[in-house]
Amino acid sequence: MGGADEAACLALAEWLTSPGERACSSPELEAALERADPDRIRTDLAKRFPGTEPAFLAHELLIAAADIERRSRRGVYTTPAPLADHVVAGVDRALREELGLADGLADRTTWAELAARHGFDIPGGVDPDSAFVRIVDPATGSGVFLASVLRRMRVTLGEHWRDFAATELAERLVGFELLDAPRSLARANLARVMRELDGPDIAFDLRGANPLTSTEVWPAGVTVVLGNPPWSIRSGNLEPAARALVEPYKHAAGERVVEKGALRLEMHLQDDYVKFVRLAELAIERAGVGVVGLVTSNGYLDARTLRGMRASLCATFSRLWILDLSGSRLRRREDAAVDESLFGIDQGTSVVLGSRVPGVRSCVTHGRLSGTRREKLDRLADGTAQDLATHEIRPTSPSWFFVPRRRASPEYASWPGLAELFPRSVSGIVTAHDRLVVDFDDAPLRERAALLLDPHESVDDLRARLRIRDNAGWKLERARERFREAPDLDLSLRDYAYRPFDTRRILYHRALVFCDRRRLMRHLDGVKNVALVVCRQLAAPPWRHVFASRRLVDDNLISNRSRERSHCFPLLVGEGDGPLVPNVDADQARRIVPDADTPAPDLLAYVYAVLHAPGYRAKHEDELAVDFPRIPPPRDARQFRAFAALGRELLGVHLGDTPVARQADVPPEVLDFRIGAYAPARKWKKDRAGRELTADDLASYADLVGRVRATIDVVRRISEVAQ
C-alpha cells in the first residue's frame, strides 16, 4: 500500500467516526463516500466486529474492497476488540500472578528490583534501572491491541496515569507495521484513545520495518509480546533471516523432525504465524523472563509437522495456557453444533498465553470454546485464558500435542504399523489445478490440450480462459513449453480415482500436474496392482478414512479436509524397468501371521477387513487420529482366514471387480454412508449439479448405490466375525 492507500485509510476512519467531516484523499473515494450510507455500514461492522470501534476497521474496509486475494495472501484479518482485550487482560494477569508485578502492564518495577526478587541475571545491553515491562506488538495493524493496553494501564494507575504517560509510556510500547496505511491509522487511533483517556500527546514508537527479516530493528529488553500476527502458509517472508527463525522447530527434544512430505513440512514451518511465534519466543529467551499473548491459527496445536514448535514452546515457557477457539470449517465434526470462525475464514483460531519465570515448573493447560461468533466473544469477555484453559495436559515425545489425547494402550503400541508392514508409500497426486487436467471424460481434456498447443493463444489469455493461476512451483508459461515438446496425449489420458466410487479422467502429463508422484503411481496400471489408501491424521473424528484403488489416486480421494491427505500403500512395487514385487516387510508380516508362505494379497485383505471393523475404529479412535493405523494380529488362523475372505470381498466391491445389484432408489442408510469426509451417494450428485446426466451416468450412479449397500453388508459381517 502506498501513500494513496494511507490517505484513503485515514479518510475512511474519519468518515466512520464523523461522516459529516472528512478530508478525502481522492475524488474516487469522495464520490464513493457520498453514495455510501454510514449508518448502514456502521451497523454491518457492529455485527461483524461487536465491541470494536469503527475507526479501527477502516483498513478492514479498504483492503476488503480493494483485493480479497491480497488479504488472503497476506493473512491480514482485523482482530475484534473483545478478543484483543481478552489477550491483553491475560498478559496483564500473568505479569501480576506469575511475576508478582502488582500493576501488571503498567508496573514500574525495574530490572534490578525484579532480578533481586527472583534471582535471575539481567541480560546484556539492558539498563538495570530501566522498567522491566517493555511491550512489543510485532504486527500492529490499526492498533487495536495497543489501544487495549493503554486503556488497561489507565484503569490500573488511576490518578497516577498522566504522570506515567508523560514520563514513561513512550518508552514502554513499540509497534511494528510494515504497511503505511494501517500504521498511519494506528497512530491516529492511539492519539484518539489518549485524548479519550485524558492523556498527553505522545509520539508512539510505531516502526515501518519487518521484524522477521532483521533482528536489528527489535528493541532490547522486550519482556512482553502480544498481538495477532499474519497467518499465511504461502509466506511472502522467505528471506534467509526469516527462514532461519524457525530452524529450531525442525527438531523436537533433540530429534530431527522427519516427514515424507518434505515440501509440506517446510510450508507449514514457513507459515508467517509460526515465524512470529518463534520471534516472540526468541525475545523471551533472550530476556530470560517475560510473557507472550498471541492470537494465531490453531493448526499448530496438533499438526504432526509442527511438533518441533510445540516441543520448543514447552522448553521455553514455564506456563502455557492454550485456548482453542475452534471455528475451522475443514475440521468440524458432522455431529457438532454451530461453530463459527471469529474471522469468517476456513481456518480455526487459538490464543496462546505463555510466561517464563526462572525456577517455575513447566505446566500446560488447555481449553476449548465452540459456538457462534457472538457466543465466543461473550465468553472471552467473561475471563482470561487462565480462567478458560484449565485442563492440564502433558505434552510428551514424540508428538508433543497441545490438545488432550488419551495415551495409546501398550497393546496397541505393540502391533506393527501399516507403514512397517507396507514400507513403501506415497501421498496422492496434487494437480494444483483440477479444472485444467481433470474431467469426467476425455473430450474436454483434449480441447484444453489443443489450446495449450495453439501458438496463437497467449499465456494471459489461457490463464483467463482456463481459469488457472501460477503457484510457487508451477508456472503456466514453462509448463506449456514442456507440454509442447512431447504432448503424448494418448499415453497421458488415464483413469483417475478422484473420489470414492467416482473415477474421472486425468491428463497425467509431467508438465501439467504439479506433484505427479510418478515414482510409485506408475505401478498403478488399473489392472494388476492395488493400493491401500488411508489418511495419517484426522481433522475431526470419527475414523473411517480407508479405501482402495487400482488407478492413479488423487490427494483428496478420501478427504479434502485439512491434514486428511490420502496416502497410498501399493501392494506391488518395482525399481526402474524391473519386475514388480510385494511391498511387504516379511519380518513385520510374521507378527501378523507366522506362516511365511502367506500370499501378500491375503495379508492386504486381512488388513483391509481390520480397518473396516467398527469395534476396532471405535476403540482406537484417538490413536487413529494421529498416525497411520497399527494392525492387531488375529486370535488364531481361523480368524485370519475369515477376515481375509471378507477383506477380499470388500476389495472386490470397492475396486469394481465384483458385480453388484444396481439400485435406482437410494435408501437413507446408503445416502448417509460415509467414507472419509464424503458421503459418496451425495457427493457424486453434488459434483454433477447442473450437468445433464446421460444413461451411462445414471447407470454409474446405480452401480455406486449398489456398491455402498454391499459395503454396509460386508462391514456388518466383519463386525460379527470380530466379536
XYZ file of C-alpha atoms in Angstrom:
723
model
C 0.000 0.000 0.000
C 1.310 3.398 -0.921
C 0.504 6.998 0.029
C -2.902 6.968 -1.666
C -3.993 3.992 0.403
C -2.629 5.640 3.539
C -4.658 8.790 2.940
C -7.725 6.767 1.992
C -7.457 4.747 5.199
C -7.332 7.876 7.346
C -10.232 9.398 5.422
C -12.306 6.280 5.925
C -11.573 6.298 9.643
C -12.640 9.930 9.901
C -15.780 9.256 7.867
C -16.723 6.260 10.032
C -16.470 8.297 13.226
C -17.664 11.691 11.892
C -19.325 11.210 8.471
C -20.055 14.931 8.085
C -16.414 15.943 8.440
C -13.748 14.474 6.223
C -10.825 15.366 4.015
C -10.772 12.727 1.300
C -7.647 11.623 -0.459
C -9.121 11.232 -3.934
C -12.182 12.177 -5.994
C -12.993 8.463 -6.325
C -13.128 7.968 -2.556
C -15.072 11.226 -2.140
C -17.661 10.005 -4.660
C -17.850 6.582 -3.006
C -18.424 8.091 0.425
C -21.087 10.427 -0.934
C -23.049 7.389 -2.167
C -22.470 5.289 0.952
C -24.707 5.127 3.983
C -22.502 5.480 7.101
C -25.229 4.275 9.459
C -25.751 1.082 7.464
C -22.018 0.412 7.225
C -21.516 1.034 10.942
C -24.412 -1.314 11.710
C -22.870 -4.018 9.499
C -19.461 -3.560 11.123
C -21.043 -3.765 14.565
C -22.493 -7.169 13.640
C -19.230 -8.468 12.203
C -16.955 -6.902 14.844
C -19.020 -6.494 18.003
C -17.374 -4.277 20.577
C -14.851 -2.833 18.080
C -14.823 0.897 17.385
C -15.390 1.763 13.701
C -12.166 3.755 13.448
C -10.140 0.571 13.928
C -11.900 -1.016 10.948
C -11.029 1.467 8.199
C -8.166 -0.707 6.963
C -10.506 -3.718 7.070
C -12.895 -1.938 4.701
C -10.136 -0.687 2.442
C -8.342 -3.986 1.905
C -11.591 -5.951 1.607
C -12.859 -3.577 -1.056
C -9.533 -3.390 -2.873
C -8.480 -7.002 -3.215
C -9.793 -10.025 -1.334
C -6.969 -12.130 -2.788
C -4.374 -9.736 -1.399
C -5.960 -10.093 2.056
C -5.802 -13.896 1.861
C -2.221 -13.875 0.582
C -1.021 -11.649 3.420
C -3.146 -13.347 6.062
C -4.302 -9.935 7.307
C -7.526 -10.014 9.327
C -8.813 -7.388 11.746
C -8.996 -8.548 15.366
C -12.331 -7.978 17.125
C -11.734 -5.720 20.127
C -13.134 -8.229 22.667
C -10.529 -10.774 21.526
C -7.716 -8.205 21.806
C -8.992 -7.175 25.263
C -9.026 -10.838 26.319
C -5.391 -11.352 25.310
C -4.253 -8.113 26.947
C -6.118 -8.986 30.162
C -4.450 -12.409 30.216
C -0.985 -10.909 29.769
C -1.671 -8.334 32.479
C -2.818 -11.081 34.864
C 0.218 -13.269 34.104
C 2.555 -10.370 34.947
C 0.769 -9.897 38.253
C 0.369 -13.538 39.287
C 3.429 -15.225 37.772
C 5.992 -12.439 38.228
C 4.495 -10.610 41.186
C 4.174 -7.273 39.360
C 1.263 -5.658 41.207
C 0.415 -3.206 38.428
C 0.770 -5.670 35.550
C 1.381 -3.964 32.231
C 1.713 -0.571 33.955
C 4.126 -1.758 36.637
C 7.162 0.436 37.282
C 9.408 -2.234 38.845
C 12.940 -2.100 37.403
C 15.012 -4.948 36.049
C 17.325 -4.721 39.061
C 14.452 -4.935 41.530
C 12.796 -7.905 39.831
C 16.098 -9.741 39.298
C 16.862 -9.425 43.005
C 13.381 -10.688 43.866
C 13.532 -13.762 41.595
C 17.273 -14.396 41.483
C 17.868 -14.199 37.722
C 20.578 -12.471 35.680
C 19.899 -9.255 33.789
C 20.574 -9.779 30.053
C 23.371 -7.866 28.374
C 22.526 -4.499 26.881
C 19.701 -3.826 29.363
C 19.873 -0.929 31.831
C 19.258 -2.420 35.312
C 17.417 0.754 36.320
C 15.006 0.656 33.356
C 11.429 -0.524 33.745
C 11.098 -4.286 33.411
C 7.839 -4.214 31.404
C 8.515 -3.336 27.781
C 5.808 -4.265 25.293
C 6.007 -5.067 21.583
C 3.177 -5.719 19.140
C 5.010 -7.238 16.134
C 2.093 -6.762 13.706
C 0.229 -3.694 14.926
C -2.358 -3.271 12.175
C -4.754 -0.494 13.133
C -3.609 -0.534 16.749
C -6.392 -2.483 18.462
C -4.043 -4.359 20.854
C -2.002 -1.305 21.843
C -5.207 0.662 22.392
C -6.382 -2.061 24.756
C -3.046 -1.865 26.603
C -3.489 1.903 27.060
C -6.982 1.501 28.473
C -5.874 -1.185 30.909
C -2.944 0.957 32.080
C -5.320 3.892 32.647
C -7.630 1.790 34.826
C -4.698 0.371 36.808
C -2.941 3.673 37.515
C -5.905 5.919 38.223
C -4.687 9.329 39.391
C -1.070 8.435 38.529
C -1.933 7.870 34.866
C -0.995 11.298 33.468
C 2.390 11.358 35.184
C 3.160 7.814 33.984
C 2.010 8.587 30.441
C 4.088 11.762 30.249
C 7.303 10.258 31.603
C 7.376 6.539 30.765
C 4.723 5.459 28.292
C 6.533 6.284 25.043
C 9.450 4.026 26.025
C 7.207 1.145 27.073
C 5.345 0.479 23.806
C 6.769 -0.465 20.410
C 4.689 -1.442 17.402
C 5.767 -2.876 14.051
C 3.596 -2.407 10.970
C 5.162 -2.765 7.547
C 2.254 -1.228 5.597
C 1.924 2.565 5.585
C -1.881 2.747 5.671
C -2.585 0.694 8.813
C 0.467 2.195 10.537
C -0.856 5.720 9.980
C -4.295 4.564 11.085
C -2.797 3.047 14.250
C -1.030 6.330 15.014
C -4.290 8.252 14.605
C -6.262 5.723 16.653
C -3.769 5.729 19.527
C -3.782 9.542 19.561
C -7.600 9.497 19.739
C -7.566 6.936 22.562
C -5.070 9.058 24.510
C -7.426 12.042 24.214
C -10.303 9.895 25.459
C -8.184 8.777 28.431
C -7.159 12.351 29.271
C -3.553 11.575 28.436
C -0.818 13.755 26.972
C 0.067 13.938 23.280
C 2.651 11.193 22.706
C 4.665 10.229 19.626
C 4.333 6.456 19.831
C 7.159 4.298 18.504
C 5.463 2.652 15.502
C 8.070 1.271 13.138
C 7.642 0.621 9.430
C 10.012 -2.347 9.476
C 9.631 -6.095 9.183
C 10.863 -7.705 12.422
C 11.053 -11.113 10.715
C 13.806 -10.073 8.355
C 16.120 -8.070 10.603
C 16.971 -8.649 14.248
C 18.482 -5.161 14.392
C 15.044 -3.491 14.432
C 13.932 -5.456 17.503
C 14.379 -3.407 20.701
C 16.461 -4.703 23.599
C 14.909 -5.866 26.830
C 11.479 -6.809 25.473
C 9.543 -8.725 28.127
C 6.004 -8.714 26.688
C 4.998 -9.672 23.149
C 1.326 -9.552 22.200
C -0.879 -9.229 19.127
C -2.359 -11.061 16.169
C 0.376 -11.608 13.564
C -0.463 -12.565 9.954
C -1.297 -16.159 9.066
C -0.165 -17.149 5.600
C 1.018 -20.623 4.641
C 2.195 -19.172 1.311
C 4.518 -16.804 3.081
C 5.955 -13.739 1.433
C 8.624 -13.604 4.151
C 11.126 -16.042 2.705
C 14.316 -14.036 3.116
C 17.182 -16.047 4.655
C 16.804 -14.346 8.049
C 13.058 -15.065 8.158
C 13.505 -18.695 7.115
C 16.259 -19.188 9.666
C 13.963 -18.128 12.508
C 12.153 -21.479 12.512
C 15.240 -23.706 12.270
C 14.832 -24.737 15.948
C 11.336 -26.022 15.104
C 12.884 -28.638 12.821
C 13.869 -30.573 15.933
C 11.760 -31.894 18.797
C 13.625 -32.520 22.030
C 16.866 -33.014 20.115
C 15.446 -35.305 17.430
C 15.144 -34.174 13.821
C 11.553 -33.832 12.604
C 11.324 -36.077 9.552
C 8.278 -36.310 7.314
C 7.870 -37.963 3.926
C 6.227 -34.800 2.632
C 9.308 -32.587 2.992
C 7.745 -29.776 0.945
C 4.621 -29.701 3.111
C 6.737 -29.758 6.267
C 8.659 -26.731 5.033
C 5.440 -24.915 4.009
C 3.957 -25.392 7.473
C 7.139 -24.216 9.167
C 7.320 -21.143 6.951
C 3.744 -20.036 7.684
C 4.027 -16.442 8.859
C 2.295 -17.018 12.180
C 4.822 -19.766 13.011
C 7.647 -17.314 12.392
C 6.026 -14.667 14.580
C 5.521 -17.158 17.409
C 9.197 -18.050 17.156
C 10.093 -14.334 17.143
C 8.116 -13.813 20.357
C 9.638 -16.934 21.916
C 13.130 -15.737 20.966
C 12.520 -12.364 22.627
C 11.569 -14.066 25.906
C 14.517 -16.472 25.615
C 16.883 -13.510 25.296
C 15.297 -11.711 28.232
C 15.228 -14.916 30.272
C 11.838 -13.951 31.680
C 8.578 -12.492 30.326
C 5.106 -13.069 28.918
C 3.610 -13.557 25.452
C -0.024 -13.431 24.368
C -0.770 -14.137 20.714
C -3.757 -14.895 18.511
C -2.822 -17.498 15.900
C -4.141 -20.268 13.738
C -4.987 -23.361 15.794
C -3.289 -25.613 13.250
C -0.083 -25.984 15.255
C -1.869 -27.461 18.278
C -1.790 -30.982 16.851
C -0.178 -30.850 13.400
C 2.488 -33.569 13.081
C 4.697 -31.213 11.090
C 4.786 -28.648 13.928
C 5.696 -30.946 16.821
C 9.100 -29.260 16.967
C 7.346 -25.939 17.568
C 5.338 -27.400 20.441
C 8.404 -29.033 22.000
C 10.306 -25.745 21.801
C 7.483 -23.771 23.443
C 7.361 -26.334 26.260
C 11.104 -25.895 26.800
C 10.979 -22.093 26.744
C 7.933 -21.293 28.875
C 7.242 -22.324 32.450
C 3.484 -21.874 31.987
C 1.423 -22.172 28.814
C -2.299 -21.581 28.537
C -3.687 -22.867 25.227
C -7.202 -21.691 24.371
C -8.550 -23.325 21.213
C -11.226 -21.068 19.730
C -12.097 -23.696 17.091
C -14.045 -22.396 14.084
C -12.330 -24.410 11.357
C -14.722 -25.267 8.568
C -12.432 -28.086 7.445
C -12.124 -29.716 10.879
C -15.711 -29.620 12.073
C -17.362 -32.788 13.293
C -20.507 -33.713 11.401
C -22.476 -34.003 14.645
C -21.192 -30.684 16.008
C -23.429 -27.717 16.678
C -22.735 -24.346 15.075
C -19.052 -23.445 15.367
C -18.202 -20.151 13.699
C -14.811 -18.660 12.952
C -14.003 -15.406 14.733
C -12.594 -14.110 11.446
C -15.046 -15.570 8.926
C -12.378 -17.807 7.348
C -11.862 -21.559 6.949
C -9.000 -21.799 9.424
C -9.600 -22.164 13.150
C -8.189 -19.807 15.777
C -6.375 -20.117 19.081
C -4.869 -17.968 21.803
C -1.517 -18.866 23.342
C -0.542 -17.218 26.592
C 2.887 -18.075 27.950
C 5.008 -16.961 30.869
C 8.637 -17.670 31.641
C 9.725 -17.385 35.242
C 13.068 -18.838 36.379
C 12.684 -21.831 38.644
C 8.976 -22.443 37.958
C 7.918 -25.955 36.929
C 6.573 -26.335 33.412
C 2.796 -26.651 33.136
C 0.494 -26.626 30.099
C -3.263 -26.183 30.386
C -5.846 -26.351 27.621
C -9.351 -25.098 26.990
C -11.717 -25.001 24.037
C -14.589 -22.735 23.019
C -17.166 -23.540 20.355
C -20.378 -21.898 19.259
C -21.364 -18.795 17.350
C -19.030 -15.871 16.944
C -21.086 -13.801 19.364
C -21.101 -16.568 21.974
C -17.319 -16.948 21.796
C -16.693 -13.221 22.142
C -19.033 -13.094 25.142
C -17.116 -15.954 26.796
C -13.801 -14.238 26.094
C -15.099 -11.084 27.751
C -16.018 -13.069 30.870
C -12.483 -14.190 31.710
C -8.857 -14.594 30.727
C -7.086 -17.625 29.303
C -6.236 -18.529 32.893
C -9.978 -18.945 33.541
C -10.876 -20.729 30.307
C -7.858 -23.002 29.749
C -7.854 -25.066 32.943
C -7.467 -28.683 31.807
C -3.866 -29.732 32.454
C -2.269 -31.684 29.627
C 1.155 -33.296 29.478
C 2.749 -32.885 26.043
C 5.321 -35.639 25.590
C 7.606 -37.084 22.945
C 7.278 -37.822 20.113
C 4.221 -35.693 19.243
C 4.034 -33.006 21.979
C 0.349 -32.427 21.311
C -1.248 -29.253 22.669
C -4.663 -30.912 22.792
C -5.966 -33.544 25.209
C -5.062 -37.032 23.994
C -5.568 -40.430 25.514
C -2.276 -42.301 25.606
C -2.112 -45.328 23.337
C -2.519 -48.616 25.151
C 0.636 -50.746 25.419
C -1.180 -53.436 23.431
C -1.942 -51.102 20.517
C 1.599 -49.717 20.550
C 2.994 -53.256 20.268
C 1.217 -54.024 16.985
C 3.009 -53.485 13.652
C 2.201 -50.198 11.955
C 0.806 -50.001 8.452
C 3.940 -48.190 7.274
C 6.030 -51.012 8.719
C 4.026 -53.760 7.035
C 3.976 -51.990 3.657
C 7.178 -49.920 3.792
C 6.886 -48.024 0.502
C 4.136 -45.446 0.229
C 3.371 -42.107 -1.356
C 0.766 -39.418 -0.852
C -1.816 -38.822 -3.571
C -1.402 -36.744 -6.700
C -1.727 -32.960 -6.324
C -2.675 -31.353 -9.635
C -2.889 -27.792 -8.167
C -5.413 -27.037 -10.929
C -8.035 -29.752 -11.364
C -10.011 -27.620 -13.799
C -7.103 -27.905 -16.256
C -6.230 -31.612 -16.072
C -9.253 -33.448 -14.573
C -12.667 -34.015 -16.103
C -15.449 -36.573 -16.494
C -14.288 -37.709 -19.938
C -11.532 -37.148 -22.488
C -13.151 -34.650 -24.858
C -12.762 -31.502 -22.710
C -9.232 -32.550 -21.756
C -8.286 -32.845 -25.410
C -9.784 -29.403 -26.037
C -7.680 -27.867 -23.285
C -4.598 -29.642 -24.588
C -5.297 -28.168 -28.040
C -5.454 -24.675 -26.509
C -2.105 -25.210 -24.833
C -0.606 -26.341 -28.139
C -2.128 -23.461 -30.123
C 0.656 -20.898 -30.830
C -1.959 -18.130 -31.279
C -3.117 -18.364 -27.660
C -1.184 -16.079 -25.286
C -0.349 -17.206 -21.760
C -2.507 -14.444 -20.282
C -5.451 -15.463 -22.455
C -5.003 -19.078 -21.392
C -4.983 -18.143 -17.727
C -8.228 -16.263 -18.123
C -9.884 -18.810 -20.385
C -8.897 -21.879 -18.377
C -9.198 -20.087 -15.004
C -5.833 -21.239 -13.702
C -3.093 -19.499 -11.750
C 0.620 -19.985 -11.249
C 1.954 -21.098 -7.890
C 5.393 -21.144 -6.299
C 6.393 -24.386 -8.021
C 4.373 -24.356 -11.249
C 4.276 -21.687 -13.943
C 1.900 -21.965 -16.892
C 4.345 -20.475 -19.373
C 7.078 -23.009 -18.595
C 4.571 -25.881 -18.309
C 3.183 -25.042 -21.739
C 6.670 -25.113 -23.278
C 7.385 -28.529 -21.770
C 3.997 -29.859 -22.845
C 4.618 -28.759 -26.428
C 7.912 -30.640 -26.506
C 6.146 -34.010 -26.034
C 2.343 -33.881 -25.712
C 1.884 -37.713 -25.631
C -1.884 -37.285 -25.319
C -2.801 -40.921 -25.842
C -0.352 -42.028 -23.138
C -1.235 -39.207 -20.748
C -5.012 -39.662 -20.598
C -5.562 -42.034 -17.679
C -8.247 -43.215 -15.271
C -8.135 -41.290 -12.010
C -9.512 -42.350 -8.608
C -10.867 -38.916 -7.775
C -13.382 -39.665 -5.029
C -14.764 -42.935 -3.585
C -16.650 -44.794 -6.370
C -16.066 -41.817 -8.684
C -13.442 -42.410 -11.374
C -12.587 -39.404 -13.557
C -10.069 -38.890 -16.338
C -6.783 -37.052 -15.884
C -4.309 -35.532 -18.317
C -1.392 -37.094 -16.449
C 1.499 -35.220 -18.019
C 4.670 -34.257 -16.163
C 4.429 -30.681 -17.388
C 0.833 -30.124 -16.315
C 0.464 -31.940 -12.973
C 2.075 -30.148 -10.036
C 3.028 -33.254 -7.995
C 2.567 -36.389 -10.081
C 4.048 -38.872 -7.523
C 5.195 -40.872 -10.518
C 7.800 -42.871 -8.601
C 5.120 -45.177 -7.166
C 1.987 -44.101 -9.025
C 3.418 -45.576 -12.214
C 2.817 -49.017 -10.704
C -0.960 -48.446 -10.539
C -1.868 -49.522 -14.051
C -5.556 -50.105 -13.391
C -5.246 -53.874 -13.852
C -2.842 -55.974 -11.767
C -1.852 -53.845 -8.794
C -3.876 -52.392 -5.928
C -3.117 -49.687 -3.387
C -4.471 -49.398 0.123
C -5.333 -45.722 0.709
C -5.535 -44.225 4.212
C -5.086 -40.894 5.993
C -2.301 -40.422 8.501
C -4.102 -37.827 10.628
C -7.686 -36.869 11.356
C -9.041 -33.349 11.246
C -12.175 -34.492 13.063
C -13.469 -37.901 14.186
C -14.812 -40.464 13.553
C -12.164 -42.509 11.717
C -13.399 -44.136 8.505
C -10.568 -42.996 6.278
C -9.667 -46.048 4.208
C -10.311 -47.058 0.607
C -8.523 -48.936 -2.209
C -7.650 -48.269 -5.828
C -6.015 -49.850 -8.869
C -5.813 -46.444 -10.556
C -3.914 -43.206 -10.066
C -5.014 -41.674 -6.759
C -5.951 -38.069 -6.054
C -4.615 -36.471 -2.882
C -8.204 -35.752 -1.835
C -9.581 -39.209 -2.682
C -10.697 -39.835 0.913
C -10.992 -36.295 2.253
C -10.495 -32.655 1.359
C -10.185 -31.601 4.990
C -7.071 -30.087 6.480
C -4.418 -32.793 7.133
C -6.509 -35.689 5.862
C -4.324 -36.436 2.863
C -4.615 -39.699 1.015
C -1.547 -41.925 1.416
C -1.155 -44.881 -0.935
C 0.430 -48.212 0.000
C 0.801 -50.230 -3.227
C 0.743 -53.996 -2.881
C 3.408 -54.342 -5.609
C 6.368 -52.073 -6.291
C 9.437 -52.145 -8.502
C 12.642 -50.374 -9.407
C 13.195 -48.945 -12.860
C 12.042 -51.404 -15.515
C 12.415 -54.371 -13.170
C 9.598 -56.687 -12.142
C 7.028 -55.774 -9.522
C 7.490 -57.481 -6.161
C 5.382 -57.464 -2.980
C 5.688 -54.288 -0.927
C 5.689 -56.284 2.303
C 8.223 -56.441 5.125
C 8.474 -60.170 5.831
C 9.515 -59.728 9.476
C 6.592 -57.429 10.200
C 4.202 -59.714 8.333
C 5.184 -62.621 10.595
C 3.976 -60.560 13.555
C 0.522 -60.781 11.986
C 0.607 -64.317 10.610
C 3.520 -66.663 11.385
C 3.164 -68.598 8.117
C 5.898 -67.194 5.883
C 4.117 -68.545 2.795
C 1.006 -66.376 3.300
C 0.427 -64.578 -0.024
C 0.755 -60.767 0.084
C -2.799 -60.282 -1.283
C -4.155 -62.278 1.671
C -2.286 -60.056 4.123
C -3.649 -56.950 2.400
C -7.172 -58.367 2.505
C -6.843 -59.130 6.230
C -5.642 -55.572 6.905
C -8.480 -54.121 4.812
C -11.063 -56.016 6.847
C -9.491 -54.955 10.157
C -9.566 -51.294 9.139
C -13.300 -51.585 8.408
C -14.150 -53.285 11.710
C -16.439 -50.891 13.669
C -15.143 -52.104 17.032
C -11.506 -51.517 16.058
C -12.298 -47.987 14.844
C -14.244 -47.027 17.956
C -11.749 -48.474 20.436
C -8.694 -46.856 18.847
C -10.159 -43.557 17.623
C -7.594 -41.422 19.485
C -4.649 -43.436 18.144
C -6.027 -43.449 14.596
C -6.367 -39.656 14.731
C -2.626 -39.041 14.974
C -0.783 -41.630 12.888
C -1.115 -44.499 10.444
C -3.076 -47.443 11.862
C -1.454 -50.297 13.736
C -2.702 -53.753 12.844
C -3.647 -56.324 15.503
C -2.782 -59.985 14.918
C -5.722 -62.406 14.655
C -6.754 -64.597 17.567
C -5.927 -67.648 15.504
C -5.534 -68.914 11.921
C -9.278 -69.347 11.588
C -9.975 -65.681 12.328
C -7.222 -64.639 9.895
C -8.855 -66.659 7.121
C -12.305 -65.250 7.947
C -11.067 -61.652 7.952
C -9.032 -62.167 4.778
C -12.073 -63.615 2.989
C -14.234 -60.631 3.981
C -11.418 -58.236 3.072
C -11.169 -59.799 -0.412
C -14.923 -59.450 -0.815
C -14.825 -55.805 0.250
C -11.875 -55.055 -2.027
C -13.812 -56.561 -4.911
C -16.713 -54.215 -4.152
C -14.511 -51.125 -3.850
C -12.290 -51.855 -6.837
C -15.220 -52.640 -9.114
C -14.078 -56.246 -9.638
C -17.214 -57.768 -8.137
C -20.607 -57.236 -9.826
C -23.268 -55.755 -7.542
C -27.017 -55.315 -7.829
C -27.554 -51.821 -9.192
C -30.205 -49.733 -7.438
C -32.102 -46.716 -8.742
C -33.635 -45.986 -5.332
C -31.333 -44.731 -2.590
C -32.232 -45.807 0.954
C -31.268 -43.380 3.767
C -28.501 -45.625 5.110
C -26.842 -45.541 1.688
C -27.362 -41.815 1.227
C -25.701 -41.037 4.564
C -22.940 -43.682 4.484
C -19.531 -42.014 4.605
C -16.017 -42.883 3.526
C -13.563 -40.358 4.922
C -15.054 -36.877 4.605
C -17.532 -37.835 1.886
C -20.952 -39.400 1.622
C -20.367 -40.955 -1.842
C -24.056 -41.135 -2.810
C -24.450 -37.420 -2.054
C -21.032 -36.303 -3.289
C -21.450 -37.904 -6.722
C -24.657 -35.949 -7.358
C -23.337 -32.715 -5.885
C -20.309 -32.774 -8.200
C -22.616 -33.148 -11.204
C -25.151 -30.493 -10.259
C -26.196 -28.602 -13.389
C -24.746 -31.254 -15.682
C -27.112 -33.166 -17.967
C -26.814 -36.807 -16.946
C -26.611 -39.456 -19.654
C -27.893 -43.014 -19.459
C -24.322 -44.110 -18.704
C -24.153 -41.579 -15.863
C -27.369 -42.909 -14.343
C -26.102 -46.465 -14.662
C -22.861 -45.462 -12.908
C -24.824 -43.915 -10.061
C -26.993 -47.018 -9.687
C -23.778 -49.055 -9.541
C -22.391 -46.706 -6.858
C -25.545 -47.161 -4.775
C -25.216 -50.930 -5.089
C -21.566 -50.819 -4.000
C -22.296 -48.671 -0.965
C -25.062 -51.060 0.033
C -22.740 -54.038 -0.439
C -20.117 -52.250 1.689
C -22.610 -51.837 4.530
C -23.418 -55.546 4.359
C -19.760 -56.673 4.408
C -18.900 -54.313 7.259
C -21.753 -55.799 9.293
C -20.330 -59.282 8.757
C -16.812 -58.103 9.650
C -18.205 -56.828 12.947
C -19.786 -60.224 13.638
C -16.530 -62.085 12.970
C -14.579 -59.646 15.167
C -16.827 -60.449 18.096
